[in-house]
Coordinates of C-alpha atoms and ligand atoms in Angstrom, one line a residue:
M17 CA 21.4 -16.6 -131.1
A18 CA 23.3 -15.2 -134.1
A19 CA 24.5 -17.6 -136.8
R20 CA 28.3 -18.2 -137.1
D21 CA 30.1 -19.4 -140.2
E22 CA 32.1 -22.6 -140.1
S23 CA 35.4 -21.1 -139.2
G24 CA 33.7 -19.2 -136.4
A25 CA 35.4 -16.1 -137.5
T26 CA 32.4 -14.1 -138.7
E27 CA 29.2 -13.7 -136.7
H28 CA 26.0 -13.2 -138.7
Y29 CA 23.2 -10.9 -137.7
D30 CA 20.2 -9.3 -139.2
A31 CA 21.3 -5.9 -137.9
V32 CA 24.4 -4.5 -136.4
V33 CA 24.0 -1.3 -134.4
I34 CA 27.1 0.9 -133.8
G35 CA 26.8 2.8 -130.5
A36 CA 25.1 1.9 -127.2
G37 CA 24.0 5.4 -126.3
V38 CA 20.4 6.7 -126.2
S39 CA 19.7 5.9 -129.8
G40 CA 21.6 2.6 -130.1
M41 CA 19.9 1.2 -127.0
Y42 CA 16.5 1.9 -128.5
A43 CA 17.6 0.5 -131.9
L44 CA 18.4 -2.8 -130.1
Y45 CA 15.1 -2.8 -128.2
H46 CA 13.0 -2.0 -131.3
L47 CA 14.7 -4.3 -133.9
R48 CA 15.0 -7.2 -131.4
G49 CA 11.3 -6.7 -130.7
M50 CA 10.7 -7.1 -134.5
G51 CA 12.3 -10.6 -134.3
L52 CA 15.7 -9.6 -135.8
S53 CA 19.0 -10.8 -134.5
V54 CA 20.9 -7.7 -133.4
R55 CA 24.4 -7.0 -132.2
V56 CA 25.5 -3.7 -130.7
Y57 CA 29.1 -2.6 -130.5
D58 CA 30.4 0.2 -128.3
G59 CA 33.9 1.3 -127.3
A60 CA 32.8 2.2 -123.7
T61 CA 32.5 -0.2 -120.8
D62 CA 28.7 0.3 -120.5
V63 CA 25.7 2.0 -122.0
G64 CA 25.1 5.7 -122.1
G65 CA 27.1 7.0 -125.1
T66 CA 27.5 10.8 -124.7
W67 CA 26.3 10.5 -121.1
W68 CA 29.0 7.9 -120.4
Y69 CA 31.7 10.2 -121.7
N70 CA 30.6 13.7 -120.7
R71 CA 30.9 13.5 -116.9
Y72 CA 32.8 16.8 -116.3
P73 CA 31.8 18.8 -113.3
G74 CA 28.5 20.6 -113.9
A75 CA 27.5 18.4 -116.8
R76 CA 23.7 18.4 -116.9
V77 CA 20.8 18.1 -119.3
D78 CA 20.8 21.6 -120.7
G79 CA 17.7 21.4 -122.9
P80 CA 14.1 21.5 -121.7
G81 CA 14.9 18.7 -119.3
S82 CA 13.3 16.1 -117.1
P83 CA 10.9 14.4 -116.8
F84 CA 10.5 14.6 -120.6
Y85 CA 14.1 14.0 -121.8
C86 CA 13.4 10.3 -121.7
Y87 CA 12.2 7.3 -123.7
T88 CA 8.5 7.1 -124.3
F89 CA 8.1 3.5 -125.7
S90 CA 7.3 2.0 -122.3
K91 CA 4.6 3.4 -120.1
E92 CA 5.8 1.2 -117.3
L93 CA 9.3 2.7 -117.5
M94 CA 7.8 6.2 -117.2
Q95 CA 5.7 5.0 -114.2
E96 CA 8.6 3.5 -112.3
W97 CA 11.4 6.1 -112.8
D98 CA 11.5 9.1 -110.5
W99 CA 13.4 12.1 -111.9
K100 CA 15.0 14.1 -109.2
E101 CA 15.7 17.5 -110.9
T102 CA 14.5 19.5 -113.8
Q103 CA 18.0 19.7 -115.3
S104 CA 19.3 16.2 -114.4
E105 CA 23.0 15.8 -113.7
W106 CA 24.9 13.4 -116.0
S107 CA 24.9 10.8 -113.3
E108 CA 21.1 10.7 -113.1
V109 CA 20.7 10.4 -116.8
L110 CA 23.3 7.6 -116.8
A111 CA 21.6 5.8 -113.9
Y112 CA 18.3 6.0 -115.9
L113 CA 20.0 4.5 -119.0
E114 CA 21.5 1.8 -116.9
H115 CA 18.1 1.0 -115.5
V116 CA 16.7 0.8 -119.0
A117 CA 19.5 -1.6 -120.0
D118 CA 18.6 -3.8 -117.0
R119 CA 14.9 -3.5 -117.3
F120 CA 14.9 -4.6 -121.0
D121 CA 17.8 -7.0 -120.7
L122 CA 19.8 -5.0 -123.4
R123 CA 23.3 -5.9 -122.3
R124 CA 23.2 -9.5 -123.5
D125 CA 23.2 -8.2 -127.1
I126 CA 25.8 -5.4 -126.6
Q127 CA 29.5 -6.0 -126.9
F128 CA 31.3 -3.3 -124.9
E129 CA 34.9 -2.2 -125.2
T130 CA 34.7 -2.9 -128.9
W131 CA 35.5 -0.2 -131.4
V132 CA 34.2 -0.7 -134.9
R133 CA 37.0 0.3 -137.2
D134 CA 35.6 -0.6 -140.6
A135 CA 32.2 -1.3 -142.2
R136 CA 32.1 -2.4 -145.8
Y137 CA 29.2 -3.3 -148.1
D138 CA 29.4 -6.3 -150.4
E139 CA 27.2 -6.0 -153.5
A140 CA 27.2 -9.8 -154.2
T141 CA 25.8 -10.8 -150.8
Q142 CA 23.9 -7.6 -150.1
R143 CA 25.5 -7.5 -146.7
W144 CA 27.7 -5.3 -144.6
T145 CA 30.8 -6.6 -142.9
V146 CA 31.9 -4.9 -139.7
E147 CA 35.4 -5.2 -138.4
T148 CA 36.2 -4.4 -134.8
D149 CA 39.4 -3.6 -132.9
T150 CA 38.9 -6.8 -130.8
G151 CA 39.1 -9.0 -133.8
V152 CA 35.4 -9.7 -133.9
R153 CA 34.0 -9.6 -137.4
A154 CA 30.3 -9.5 -138.0
S155 CA 28.1 -9.6 -141.1
C156 CA 24.7 -8.1 -141.3
R157 CA 21.9 -7.0 -143.6
F158 CA 21.2 -3.7 -141.9
L159 CA 23.8 -1.4 -140.5
I160 CA 22.4 1.1 -137.9
C161 CA 24.7 4.0 -137.2
A162 CA 23.8 5.3 -133.8
V163 CA 27.3 6.9 -133.5
G164 CA 26.2 10.2 -131.8
A165 CA 25.8 13.7 -133.0
L166 CA 28.2 15.0 -130.3
S167 CA 30.8 12.3 -129.7
T168 CA 33.9 13.0 -131.8
A169 CA 35.9 15.3 -129.6
N170 CA 37.4 18.4 -131.2
R171 CA 41.0 18.9 -129.9
P172 CA 42.6 22.2 -130.9
D173 CA 45.9 22.0 -132.6
I174 CA 47.8 24.8 -130.8
P175 CA 51.6 25.0 -131.0
G176 CA 53.2 23.3 -128.0
I177 CA 49.9 21.8 -126.7
H178 CA 51.4 18.3 -126.7
D179 CA 54.4 19.5 -124.6
F180 CA 52.1 20.7 -121.8
A181 CA 53.2 18.5 -118.9
G182 CA 50.3 19.1 -116.5
E183 CA 46.9 17.3 -116.4
C184 CA 44.8 17.8 -119.6
Y185 CA 41.2 16.7 -120.0
H186 CA 38.6 17.2 -122.8
T187 CA 35.1 17.7 -121.3
G188 CA 33.8 15.1 -123.8
R189 CA 36.3 12.5 -122.6
W190 CA 36.3 13.2 -118.9
P191 CA 38.1 10.7 -116.7
H192 CA 36.1 8.2 -114.7
E193 CA 38.3 8.7 -111.7
P194 CA 37.7 11.8 -109.5
V195 CA 39.6 14.9 -110.7
S196 CA 40.8 17.2 -108.0
F197 CA 41.1 20.9 -108.8
E198 CA 42.2 21.8 -105.2
G199 CA 45.1 24.3 -105.1
K200 CA 45.5 24.1 -108.9
R201 CA 45.8 26.7 -111.5
V202 CA 43.4 25.6 -114.3
A203 CA 43.0 27.0 -117.8
V204 CA 39.7 26.3 -119.6
I205 CA 39.6 26.7 -123.4
G206 CA 36.0 27.1 -124.7
T207 CA 32.9 28.8 -123.6
G208 CA 30.1 26.6 -125.2
S209 CA 27.7 24.6 -123.0
S210 CA 30.5 22.4 -121.6
G211 CA 32.8 25.3 -120.6
I212 CA 29.9 27.4 -119.2
Q213 CA 28.6 24.5 -117.1
S214 CA 32.0 23.5 -115.8
I215 CA 33.7 26.8 -115.1
P216 CA 31.7 27.8 -112.0
E217 CA 32.2 24.3 -110.6
I218 CA 35.9 24.3 -111.2
A219 CA 36.2 27.8 -109.7
K220 CA 34.7 26.6 -106.4
E221 CA 37.7 24.4 -105.8
A222 CA 40.7 25.6 -107.9
A223 CA 43.3 28.1 -106.8
H224 CA 42.8 29.9 -110.0
V225 CA 40.8 29.6 -113.3
T226 CA 41.9 31.3 -116.5
V227 CA 39.0 31.3 -119.0
L228 CA 40.3 31.4 -122.6
Q229 CA 37.3 32.7 -124.5
R230 CA 37.1 32.9 -128.3
T231 CA 33.4 33.8 -128.7
P232 CA 31.4 35.4 -125.9
Q233 CA 28.1 33.7 -125.4
Y234 CA 24.5 34.3 -124.4
S235 CA 23.6 32.2 -121.4
V236 CA 20.5 32.0 -119.2
P237 CA 20.0 30.7 -115.6
A238 CA 19.3 27.0 -115.8
G239 CA 16.5 27.4 -113.2
N240 CA 17.4 23.9 -112.0
R241 CA 15.2 22.7 -109.1
P242 CA 13.9 19.5 -107.6
I243 CA 11.0 17.9 -109.4
T244 CA 8.2 17.6 -106.8
P245 CA 6.4 14.3 -106.1
E246 CA 3.2 16.2 -107.3
E247 CA 4.9 17.0 -110.7
M248 CA 6.0 13.4 -111.2
A249 CA 2.5 12.2 -110.2
N250 CA 1.0 14.6 -112.7
A251 CA 3.3 13.5 -115.5
R252 CA 2.4 9.9 -114.8
A253 CA -1.3 10.4 -114.5
N254 CA -1.4 12.5 -117.7
W255 CA 1.3 10.6 -119.6
E256 CA -0.8 10.1 -122.8
S257 CA -1.7 13.8 -123.1
F258 CA 1.9 14.8 -122.5
L259 CA 3.0 12.3 -125.1
A260 CA 0.5 13.7 -127.6
K261 CA 1.9 17.2 -127.0
M262 CA 5.5 16.0 -127.3
N263 CA 4.8 14.4 -130.6
A264 CA 3.1 17.6 -131.9
N265 CA 5.7 20.1 -130.5
P266 CA 8.5 21.3 -132.9
G267 CA 11.2 20.3 -130.4
G268 CA 9.5 17.2 -129.0
F269 CA 8.7 18.6 -125.5
P270 CA 5.2 19.0 -124.1
F271 CA 5.1 22.8 -124.2
D272 CA 3.0 25.3 -125.9
N273 CA 5.6 27.8 -127.4
N274 CA 4.5 31.4 -127.4
P275 CA 3.1 31.9 -131.0
R276 CA 3.4 35.7 -130.8
S277 CA 5.9 37.9 -132.6
A278 CA 8.2 40.0 -130.5
L279 CA 7.3 42.9 -132.8
D280 CA 3.6 42.7 -131.8
E281 CA 4.4 43.9 -128.3
S282 CA 5.9 47.2 -127.0
P283 CA 9.5 47.2 -125.7
E284 CA 8.1 47.4 -122.1
E285 CA 5.9 44.4 -122.6
R286 CA 8.8 42.5 -124.1
R287 CA 11.1 43.4 -121.3
A288 CA 8.5 42.3 -118.7
R289 CA 8.1 39.0 -120.5
Y290 CA 11.8 38.4 -120.7
E291 CA 12.3 39.3 -117.1
A292 CA 9.6 36.9 -115.9
L293 CA 11.2 34.1 -118.0
W294 CA 14.7 35.0 -116.7
Q295 CA 13.5 34.7 -113.1
R296 CA 12.1 31.3 -113.8
G297 CA 15.1 30.2 -115.9
G298 CA 15.5 27.1 -118.0
F299 CA 15.4 26.4 -121.7
T300 CA 11.8 27.6 -122.0
F301 CA 13.4 31.1 -121.6
Y302 CA 14.4 30.7 -125.2
L303 CA 11.2 28.9 -126.4
D304 CA 8.6 30.9 -124.6
G305 CA 10.1 34.3 -125.7
Y306 CA 8.6 34.9 -129.1
N307 CA 8.2 32.8 -132.1
D308 CA 10.3 35.0 -134.4
I309 CA 13.5 35.4 -132.4
P310 CA 15.4 33.0 -134.5
I311 CA 13.9 34.4 -137.7
H312 CA 13.6 38.2 -137.5
E313 CA 16.6 40.5 -136.9
E314 CA 14.7 43.1 -134.9
A315 CA 12.9 40.4 -132.7
N316 CA 16.3 38.8 -132.2
A317 CA 17.9 42.1 -131.1
S318 CA 15.2 42.6 -128.4
L319 CA 16.2 39.4 -126.7
A320 CA 20.0 39.8 -127.3
D321 CA 19.9 43.3 -125.8
F322 CA 18.0 42.0 -122.7
I323 CA 20.6 39.3 -122.1
R324 CA 23.5 41.7 -122.6
A325 CA 22.0 44.0 -120.0
K326 CA 21.7 41.1 -117.6
I327 CA 25.4 40.3 -118.1
R328 CA 26.3 43.9 -117.3
E329 CA 24.1 43.8 -114.2
V330 CA 25.7 40.6 -112.9
V331 CA 29.4 41.1 -113.7
R332 CA 30.9 43.7 -111.4
D333 CA 34.1 44.6 -113.3
P334 CA 32.9 46.7 -116.4
E335 CA 36.0 45.7 -118.5
T336 CA 35.3 42.0 -117.9
A337 CA 31.6 42.5 -118.6
E338 CA 32.4 44.1 -122.0
K339 CA 34.6 41.2 -122.9
L340 CA 31.8 38.8 -122.1
M341 CA 29.4 40.7 -124.4
P342 CA 28.0 38.4 -127.2
D343 CA 27.6 39.9 -130.6
Y344 CA 25.9 37.3 -132.8
F345 CA 22.2 36.6 -133.3
V346 CA 21.0 35.1 -130.0
M347 CA 19.9 31.4 -130.4
T348 CA 21.9 30.9 -133.6
K349 CA 24.6 29.1 -131.7
R350 CA 23.4 26.3 -129.3
P351 CA 21.5 28.2 -126.6
I352 CA 23.2 27.8 -123.2
L353 CA 21.9 27.4 -119.7
D354 CA 24.2 28.0 -116.7
N355 CA 24.4 27.7 -112.9
G356 CA 26.3 30.8 -112.0
Y357 CA 28.6 31.3 -115.0
F358 CA 28.6 35.1 -115.2
E359 CA 28.7 35.3 -111.4
A360 CA 31.9 33.3 -111.5
F361 CA 33.7 36.3 -113.0
N362 CA 33.1 38.2 -109.7
R363 CA 35.4 35.7 -107.9
D364 CA 39.0 36.7 -107.2
N365 CA 40.2 33.4 -108.6
V366 CA 38.7 33.7 -112.1
T367 CA 40.3 35.6 -114.9
L368 CA 39.0 36.1 -118.4
V369 CA 41.3 36.2 -121.5
D370 CA 39.6 37.5 -124.6
L371 CA 41.3 35.5 -127.3
R372 CA 40.0 37.8 -130.0
E373 CA 42.4 40.5 -128.8
D374 CA 44.8 38.4 -126.9
P375 CA 45.1 35.0 -128.8
I376 CA 47.0 31.9 -127.6
E377 CA 50.5 31.8 -129.1
R378 CA 51.6 28.5 -127.6
F379 CA 51.8 26.2 -124.7
T380 CA 54.9 25.4 -122.7
P381 CA 55.2 22.4 -120.3
T382 CA 53.9 24.6 -117.5
S383 CA 51.9 27.5 -119.1
V384 CA 49.8 28.9 -121.8
V385 CA 51.3 32.0 -123.5
T386 CA 49.0 34.6 -125.0
R387 CA 50.0 37.5 -127.3
T388 CA 49.3 40.4 -125.0
T389 CA 49.2 39.2 -121.4
G390 CA 52.1 36.7 -122.0
E391 CA 52.7 33.7 -119.8
H392 CA 49.9 32.2 -117.6
P393 CA 51.4 29.4 -115.5
I394 CA 48.9 26.5 -115.1
D395 CA 48.8 23.0 -113.6
M396 CA 45.8 21.8 -115.6
L397 CA 44.2 22.4 -119.0
V398 CA 40.5 21.7 -119.6
L399 CA 39.5 21.5 -123.3
A400 CA 35.9 22.5 -123.5
T401 CA 36.4 22.7 -127.2
G402 CA 33.4 20.7 -128.4
F403 CA 32.9 18.2 -131.1
D404 CA 33.1 17.5 -134.8
A405 CA 29.4 17.5 -134.5
I406 CA 26.5 15.9 -136.4
S407 CA 28.6 14.4 -139.2
G408 CA 31.9 13.8 -137.5
S409 CA 31.3 10.4 -136.0
M410 CA 29.9 9.1 -139.3
L411 CA 33.0 10.2 -141.1
R412 CA 35.2 8.7 -138.4
L413 CA 33.5 5.4 -139.0
N414 CA 33.9 6.1 -142.7
P415 CA 31.8 3.1 -144.1
K416 CA 32.5 1.9 -147.6
G417 CA 29.5 1.5 -149.8
R418 CA 28.9 0.3 -153.4
G419 CA 32.1 -0.2 -155.4
G420 CA 34.1 0.4 -152.2
M421 CA 33.3 4.1 -152.2
S422 CA 34.0 5.6 -148.8
L423 CA 31.7 8.0 -147.0
E424 CA 34.6 10.4 -146.9
E425 CA 34.6 10.6 -150.7
R426 CA 30.8 10.7 -150.9
W427 CA 30.7 13.5 -148.4
Q428 CA 33.6 15.6 -149.6
D429 CA 31.5 18.6 -150.6
R430 CA 28.4 18.0 -148.5
F431 CA 26.7 15.4 -146.3
H432 CA 24.5 13.9 -149.0
N433 CA 21.6 12.0 -147.5
H434 CA 17.9 11.5 -147.9
L435 CA 15.5 12.1 -144.9
G436 CA 18.6 12.4 -142.7
M437 CA 18.7 8.6 -142.4
T438 CA 19.9 7.1 -145.7
I439 CA 22.7 7.7 -148.2
A440 CA 22.8 6.8 -151.9
G441 CA 25.4 4.1 -152.6
F442 CA 25.2 2.9 -149.0
P443 CA 22.3 0.3 -149.2
N444 CA 20.6 -0.7 -146.0
L445 CA 22.6 1.7 -143.9
F446 CA 20.6 3.9 -141.6
M447 CA 21.8 6.9 -139.5
I448 CA 20.1 8.0 -136.3
H449 CA 20.3 11.8 -135.6
G450 CA 22.6 12.2 -138.7
P451 CA 22.9 15.3 -140.9
G452 CA 19.7 16.1 -142.7
S453 CA 17.6 15.1 -139.6
P454 CA 16.3 17.3 -136.8
G455 CA 19.0 15.6 -134.6
V456 CA 20.1 18.0 -131.9
F457 CA 17.1 20.3 -132.5
Y458 CA 14.7 17.7 -131.2
N459 CA 14.2 15.7 -127.9
M460 CA 16.8 13.1 -128.7
P461 CA 15.4 10.0 -127.1
L462 CA 12.0 10.7 -128.7
G463 CA 13.6 11.5 -132.0
A464 CA 15.6 8.2 -132.0
E465 CA 12.3 6.3 -131.3
R466 CA 10.6 8.0 -134.1
Q467 CA 13.4 7.5 -136.6
L468 CA 13.7 3.9 -135.6
G469 CA 9.9 3.4 -136.0
W470 CA 10.4 4.5 -139.6
I471 CA 13.5 2.3 -140.1
G472 CA 11.7 -0.7 -138.7
D473 CA 8.7 -0.2 -141.1
C474 CA 11.1 0.2 -144.0
I475 CA 12.8 -3.2 -143.0
R476 CA 9.3 -4.8 -142.8
H477 CA 8.6 -3.4 -146.3
L478 CA 11.7 -5.1 -147.7
E479 CA 10.7 -8.4 -146.0
K480 CA 7.1 -8.2 -147.2
H481 CA 8.1 -7.7 -150.8
G482 CA 11.1 -10.0 -151.0
L483 CA 13.5 -7.0 -151.5
G484 CA 17.2 -7.2 -150.6
T485 CA 18.2 -3.5 -150.4
V486 CA 16.9 0.0 -150.0
E487 CA 18.8 3.2 -150.7
P488 CA 17.8 6.7 -151.8
T489 CA 18.3 8.0 -155.3
P490 CA 20.8 10.9 -155.8
D491 CA 17.9 13.0 -157.0
S492 CA 15.9 12.6 -153.8
E493 CA 19.1 13.5 -151.9
E494 CA 19.3 16.7 -153.9
A495 CA 15.6 17.5 -153.2
W496 CA 16.1 16.8 -149.5
H497 CA 19.1 19.1 -149.4
D498 CA 17.1 21.9 -151.1
E499 CA 14.2 21.4 -148.7
L500 CA 16.4 21.6 -145.6
T501 CA 18.3 24.6 -147.0
A502 CA 15.1 26.5 -147.7
L503 CA 14.0 25.9 -144.1
A504 CA 17.3 27.0 -142.7
N505 CA 17.5 30.1 -145.0
A506 CA 14.2 31.3 -143.7
T507 CA 16.0 31.8 -140.3
L508 CA 19.0 33.5 -138.9
F509 CA 20.8 30.3 -138.1
P510 CA 23.0 30.0 -141.3
R511 CA 24.3 33.5 -140.7
T512 CA 26.3 32.6 -137.6
A513 CA 29.5 30.5 -137.5
S514 CA 28.6 27.6 -135.2
W515 CA 29.0 23.8 -135.0
W516 CA 25.6 23.6 -136.6
T517 CA 27.1 25.1 -139.7
G518 CA 30.3 23.2 -139.5
A519 CA 32.3 26.3 -138.8
N520 CA 34.2 24.9 -135.7
I521 CA 36.1 22.3 -137.8
E522 CA 38.6 23.4 -140.4
G523 CA 37.9 22.1 -143.9
K524 CA 34.4 20.9 -143.0
P525 CA 31.6 21.7 -145.5
R526 CA 30.1 25.0 -144.3
Y527 CA 26.3 24.8 -144.3
F528 CA 23.4 24.3 -141.9
S529 CA 22.9 20.6 -142.1
A530 CA 20.0 19.9 -139.7
Y531 CA 16.4 19.7 -140.7
L532 CA 14.7 22.6 -139.0
G533 CA 11.1 21.6 -139.6
G534 CA 10.6 20.0 -136.1
S535 CA 7.6 17.8 -136.1
I536 CA 7.0 18.4 -139.8
Y537 CA 9.9 16.1 -140.3
Y538 CA 8.1 13.1 -138.9
Q539 CA 5.1 13.9 -141.2
R540 CA 7.5 14.1 -144.2
I541 CA 9.1 10.7 -143.5
A542 CA 5.7 9.1 -142.9
D543 CA 4.4 10.5 -146.2
V544 CA 7.4 9.1 -148.0
A545 CA 6.7 5.6 -146.5
A546 CA 3.0 6.0 -147.3
R547 CA 3.9 6.7 -151.0
D548 CA 5.7 3.3 -151.2
Y549 CA 9.1 4.9 -150.3
E550 CA 9.1 7.5 -153.0
G551 CA 12.6 8.6 -153.7
F552 CA 14.1 5.2 -152.9
A553 CA 15.5 2.5 -155.1
F554 CA 15.2 -1.2 -154.2
E555 CA 16.9 -4.3 -155.4
P556 CA 15.3 -7.7 -155.2
A557 CA 16.9 -10.1 -152.7
H558 CA 19.8 -12.1 -154.3
G559 CA 18.4 -15.6 -153.9
T560 CA 18.2 -17.2 -150.5
D561 CA 20.2 -15.5 -147.9
D562 CA 21.6 -18.6 -146.1
T563 CA 23.7 -16.4 -143.8
R564 CA 20.5 -14.9 -142.4
A565 CA 20.5 -15.3 -138.6
S566 CA 18.0 -17.5 -136.9
G567 CA 16.7 -14.6 -134.8
Ligands
LIG16 P1 30.8 23.9 -128.3 O1 29.4 24.4 -128.1 O2 31.3 23.6 -129.7 O3 31.8 24.9 -127.6 C1 33.2 24.8 -127.8 C2 33.9 26.0 -127.3 O4 35.3 25.9 -127.6 C3 33.4 27.3 -128.1 O5 33.4 28.3 -127.1 C4 34.5 27.4 -129.1 O6 34.7 28.8 -129.6 C5 35.7 27.0 -128.3 N1 36.8 26.6 -129.1 C6 36.9 25.5 -130.0 N2 38.1 25.4 -130.5 C7 38.8 26.5 -130.0 C8 40.2 26.9 -130.2 N3 41.0 26.3 -131.1 N4 40.6 28.0 -129.6 C9 39.8 28.6 -128.7 N5 38.5 28.3 -128.5 C10 38.0 27.2 -129.1 O7 31.0 22.5 -127.5 P2 30.4 22.2 -126.0 O8 31.0 20.9 -125.6 O9 30.5 23.3 -125.1 O10 28.9 21.9 -126.3 C11 28.4 21.0 -127.3 C12 27.2 20.4 -126.9 O11 27.5 19.4 -126.0 C13 26.2 21.2 -126.3 O12 25.1 21.4 -127.1 C14 25.7 20.5 -125.1 O13 24.4 19.9 -125.2 C15 26.6 19.4 -124.9 P3 33.8 29.3 -130.8 O14 32.4 29.5 -130.3 O15 33.9 28.2 -131.9 O16 34.5 30.5 -131.2

């Protein structure tokens, strides 16, 4: 049980975890296993985080997929869960996470429907105080921010949008009640993963779908298929060897990426390779291509040209096909998988509006009005407009560190951090999948486990040496920034406007904030720990902490 103060107004824990998604659930499991008292807060009614919110039609795992998008900490869990498809639907991932919550009795330490609205550090007590919208106040030594890299919805501010009187849904905040599209005229803004997954599904039912596209995208057939009992049996029987491969692979999946350069092969050989991968579909299309596609312009063009030719082949109307032609370096925006996206434009009930030549002027209560084609009457608006990604949820939490300094102030020009987990001036605060970490470039359940392994060891280090706090030095933050910038600048990623570079949110610092080193990252953080947490500053514990929970 947690300790309570005499008035009962503040609950005391060793650690508070904000967020009960994939990362927060594991944070609870791991820290509780270390004997810490832990409380998790989440605004939702149950576990799942991003999978709890993103239940729009067509929402599926759109990375390398099942059965390896999963926790690895429990071999028994792996042995008992049957994944149905390679690209699991949101409901399957959510069922898995609910099973994990049951299996490890997580819910008893999670307070749902509770939004953390403030987190403040107190230098005298070396503790954080967390305030929630339900009136619960908690104090803790360690604040674990598992707030999600893709959870703060980006809602476009378009004139008249609030006057629109029809139904309006953001894909990242999809209603839990069934949404019917039948007989309705639906406009979808956005053609990222969420738009591209949902448009073909909406088109099957709606009277008409108007796709409002700002940036045409590359997308590849998802290649979704059932996972056979033999595949599941193989994954179970060889779990250790899969795990070793996952830990060694740059993205955290058990694949051997093609190590060859696209420029080492002839155009015919390249086309043959791309064609075979296209027929198979799935995220490995991008990974198995060639190792220099995200690095070398010419290698990149070979894949971009191949996908553009595919779009021209699939889309029957040449004018629509041209509007759908992407023109950035392929893979430098989040690579997309689809189930019939380009095919949807061959339907009579789907229209494409190219916002680059025909921008939205305004909404009326019953329509969207664009500059050239004028009024498009609609009954429903779907905002597939993405997220204030990577840093947005930390800034929404806006913790206050030493001297009351807010994260908003600290991060005005850049997301200062060390190792993607810690921030100078914010002692004992740890981020999971925050800026500066591999985050969305890595298998996220596995990445969370590996970061929390490091955080747990760091907490043990404090305990062992009677230390009260840990935080990075500003110099180590600078060095980390230089390291991740050098990695990014060796690729084509920073040259494209994307949510990876903060370009989708007005006023956001514009730079590539993820650590692109893949598994090198885990070696780097292990090395820092092995060198007695080089780059970190510690404070001795202030006397006896009599508010420490009993565990
Ligand atoms: P994304 O990838 O950020 O896509 C958002 C889309 O919305 C993208 O096409 C944007 O165009 C478009 N957008 C955003 N704001 C506007 C405005 N104001 N007007 C027109 N179009 C706009 O988000 P997703 O939800 O699709 O995917 C995010 C991740 O979630 C993904 O990795 C999946 O794993 C799940 P832009 O490209 O910025 O020109």
